[in-house]
JSON list of C-alpha atoms in Angstrom, two decimals:
[
{"chain": "A", "resi": 1, "resn": "UNK", "atom": "CA", "xyz": [30.22, -49.05, 81.74]},
{"chain": "A", "resi": 2, "resn": "UNK", "atom": "CA", "xyz": [27.34, -50.36, 79.61]},
{"chain": "A", "resi": 3, "resn": "UNK", "atom": "CA", "xyz": [29.75, -51.21, 76.81]},
{"chain": "A", "resi": 4, "resn": "UNK", "atom": "CA", "xyz": [31.92, -53.33, 79.10]},
{"chain": "A", "resi": 5, "resn": "UNK", "atom": "CA", "xyz": [28.93, -55.24, 80.44]},
{"chain": "A", "resi": 6, "resn": "UNK", "atom": "CA", "xyz": [27.74, -55.85, 76.89]},
{"chain": "A", "resi": 7, "resn": "UNK", "atom": "CA", "xyz": [31.22, -57.05, 75.86]},
{"chain": "A", "resi": 8, "resn": "UNK", "atom": "CA", "xyz": [31.38, -59.37, 78.88]},
{"chain": "A", "resi": 9, "resn": "UNK", "atom": "CA", "xyz": [28.04, -60.98, 77.99]},
{"chain": "A", "resi": 10, "resn": "UNK", "atom": "CA", "xyz": [29.01, -61.29, 74.32]},
{"chain": "A", "resi": 11, "resn": "UNK", "atom": "CA", "xyz": [32.16, -63.11, 75.37]},
{"chain": "A", "resi": 12, "resn": "UNK", "atom": "CA", "xyz": [30.27, -65.31, 77.85]},
{"chain": "A", "resi": 13, "resn": "UNK", "atom": "CA", "xyz": [27.67, -66.29, 75.23]},
{"chain": "A", "resi": 14, "resn": "UNK", "atom": "CA", "xyz": [30.45, -66.95, 72.72]},
{"chain": "A", "resi": 15, "resn": "UNK", "atom": "CA", "xyz": [32.22, -69.30, 75.14]},
{"chain": "A", "resi": 16, "resn": "UNK", "atom": "CA", "xyz": [28.99, -71.18, 75.88]},
{"chain": "A", "resi": 17, "resn": "UNK", "atom": "CA", "xyz": [28.23, -71.59, 72.17]},
{"chain": "A", "resi": 18, "resn": "UNK", "atom": "CA", "xyz": [31.77, -72.79, 71.44]},
{"chain": "A", "resi": 19, "resn": "UNK", "atom": "CA", "xyz": [31.67, -75.28, 74.31]},
{"chain": "A", "resi": 20, "resn": "UNK", "atom": "CA", "xyz": [28.36, -76.63, 72.98]},
{"chain": "A", "resi": 21, "resn": "UNK", "atom": "CA", "xyz": [29.75, -76.97, 69.46]},
{"chain": "A", "resi": 22, "resn": "UNK", "atom": "CA", "xyz": [32.85, -78.75, 70.78]},
{"chain": "A", "resi": 23, "resn": "UNK", "atom": "CA", "xyz": [30.73, -81.12, 72.86]},
{"chain": "A", "resi": 24, "resn": "UNK", "atom": "CA", "xyz": [28.56, -81.89, 69.82]},
{"chain": "A", "resi": 25, "resn": "UNK", "atom": "CA", "xyz": [31.57, -82.49, 67.57]},
{"chain": "A", "resi": 26, "resn": "UNK", "atom": "CA", "xyz": [33.13, -84.75, 70.18]},
{"chain": "A", "resi": 27, "resn": "UNK", "atom": "CA", "xyz": [29.89, -86.71, 70.67]},
{"chain": "A", "resi": 28, "resn": "UNK", "atom": "CA", "xyz": [29.49, -87.23, 66.92]},
{"chain": "A", "resi": 29, "resn": "UNK", "atom": "CA", "xyz": [33.14, -88.34, 66.69]},
{"chain": "A", "resi": 30, "resn": "UNK", "atom": "CA", "xyz": [33.83, -85.68, 64.08]},
{"chain": "A", "resi": 31, "resn": "UNK", "atom": "CA", "xyz": [36.86, -84.43, 65.99]},
{"chain": "A", "resi": 32, "resn": "UNK", "atom": "CA", "xyz": [38.96, -86.07, 68.65]},
{"chain": "A", "resi": 33, "resn": "UNK", "atom": "CA", "xyz": [39.22, -83.32, 71.25]},
{"chain": "A", "resi": 34, "resn": "UNK", "atom": "CA", "xyz": [41.04, -85.43, 73.85]},
{"chain": "A", "resi": 35, "resn": "UNK", "atom": "CA", "xyz": [44.29, -83.82, 72.73]},
{"chain": "A", "resi": 36, "resn": "UNK", "atom": "CA", "xyz": [44.82, -80.51, 74.57]},
{"chain": "A", "resi": 37, "resn": "UNK", "atom": "CA", "xyz": [46.25, -78.67, 71.57]},
{"chain": "A", "resi": 38, "resn": "UNK", "atom": "CA", "xyz": [43.51, -79.81, 69.19]},
{"chain": "A", "resi": 39, "resn": "UNK", "atom": "CA", "xyz": [40.91, -78.71, 71.72]},
{"chain": "A", "resi": 40, "resn": "UNK", "atom": "CA", "xyz": [42.69, -75.36, 72.17]},
{"chain": "A", "resi": 41, "resn": "UNK", "atom": "CA", "xyz": [43.01, -74.65, 68.44]},
{"chain": "A", "resi": 42, "resn": "UNK", "atom": "CA", "xyz": [39.38, -75.55, 67.73]},
{"chain": "A", "resi": 43, "resn": "UNK", "atom": "CA", "xyz": [38.27, -73.35, 70.64]},
{"chain": "A", "resi": 44, "resn": "UNK", "atom": "CA", "xyz": [40.31, -70.38, 69.39]},
{"chain": "A", "resi": 45, "resn": "UNK", "atom": "CA", "xyz": [39.06, -70.65, 65.82]},
{"chain": "A", "resi": 46, "resn": "UNK", "atom": "CA", "xyz": [35.41, -71.04, 66.76]},
{"chain": "A", "resi": 47, "resn": "UNK", "atom": "CA", "xyz": [35.55, -68.35, 69.45]},
{"chain": "A", "resi": 48, "resn": "UNK", "atom": "CA", "xyz": [37.20, -65.89, 67.08]},
{"chain": "A", "resi": 49, "resn": "UNK", "atom": "CA", "xyz": [34.60, -66.52, 64.37]},
{"chain": "A", "resi": 50, "resn": "UNK", "atom": "CA", "xyz": [31.59, -66.23, 66.66]},
{"chain": "A", "resi": 51, "resn": "UNK", "atom": "CA", "xyz": [32.93, -63.24, 68.61]},
{"chain": "A", "resi": 52, "resn": "UNK", "atom": "CA", "xyz": [33.75, -61.42, 65.37]},
{"chain": "A", "resi": 53, "resn": "UNK", "atom": "CA", "xyz": [30.16, -62.00, 64.23]},
{"chain": "A", "resi": 54, "resn": "UNK", "atom": "CA", "xyz": [28.80, -60.58, 67.52]},
{"chain": "A", "resi": 55, "resn": "UNK", "atom": "CA", "xyz": [31.10, -57.56, 67.41]},
{"chain": "A", "resi": 56, "resn": "UNK", "atom": "CA", "xyz": [30.29, -56.86, 63.76]},
{"chain": "A", "resi": 57, "resn": "UNK", "atom": "CA", "xyz": [26.55, -57.16, 64.42]},
{"chain": "A", "resi": 58, "resn": "UNK", "atom": "CA", "xyz": [26.52, -54.90, 67.47]},
{"chain": "A", "resi": 59, "resn": "UNK", "atom": "CA", "xyz": [28.83, -52.27, 65.98]},
{"chain": "A", "resi": 60, "resn": "UNK", "atom": "CA", "xyz": [26.71, -52.14, 62.83]},
{"chain": "A", "resi": 61, "resn": "UNK", "atom": "CA", "xyz": [23.52, -51.91, 64.89]},
{"chain": "A", "resi": 62, "resn": "UNK", "atom": "CA", "xyz": [24.96, -49.08, 66.98]},
{"chain": "A", "resi": 63, "resn": "UNK", "atom": "CA", "xyz": [25.86, -47.04, 63.87]},
{"chain": "A", "resi": 64, "resn": "UNK", "atom": "CA", "xyz": [22.30, -47.32, 62.55]},
{"chain": "A", "resi": 65, "resn": "UNK", "atom": "CA", "xyz": [20.81, -45.88, 65.75]}
]
C-alpha cells in the first residue's frame, strides 16, 4: 500500500510541476499553449521526463537501502 501512496504523490507532484512550467512558458510567450494539441504534447513530454526522473531516483534509493 505504501508504494501506491508514494506513486500517487510522485504523480501529483509531477503534474503540479508541469502545470507550473507550462504557465511560466505561456507567460513568457515562449510557447503558445492556447492550442489544445500543443498543450497536450508539451504536457506529455514534460510529465514523462519529470516522472521518469522521480521513478529513477526512488528506485535507485530503494536499492541502496
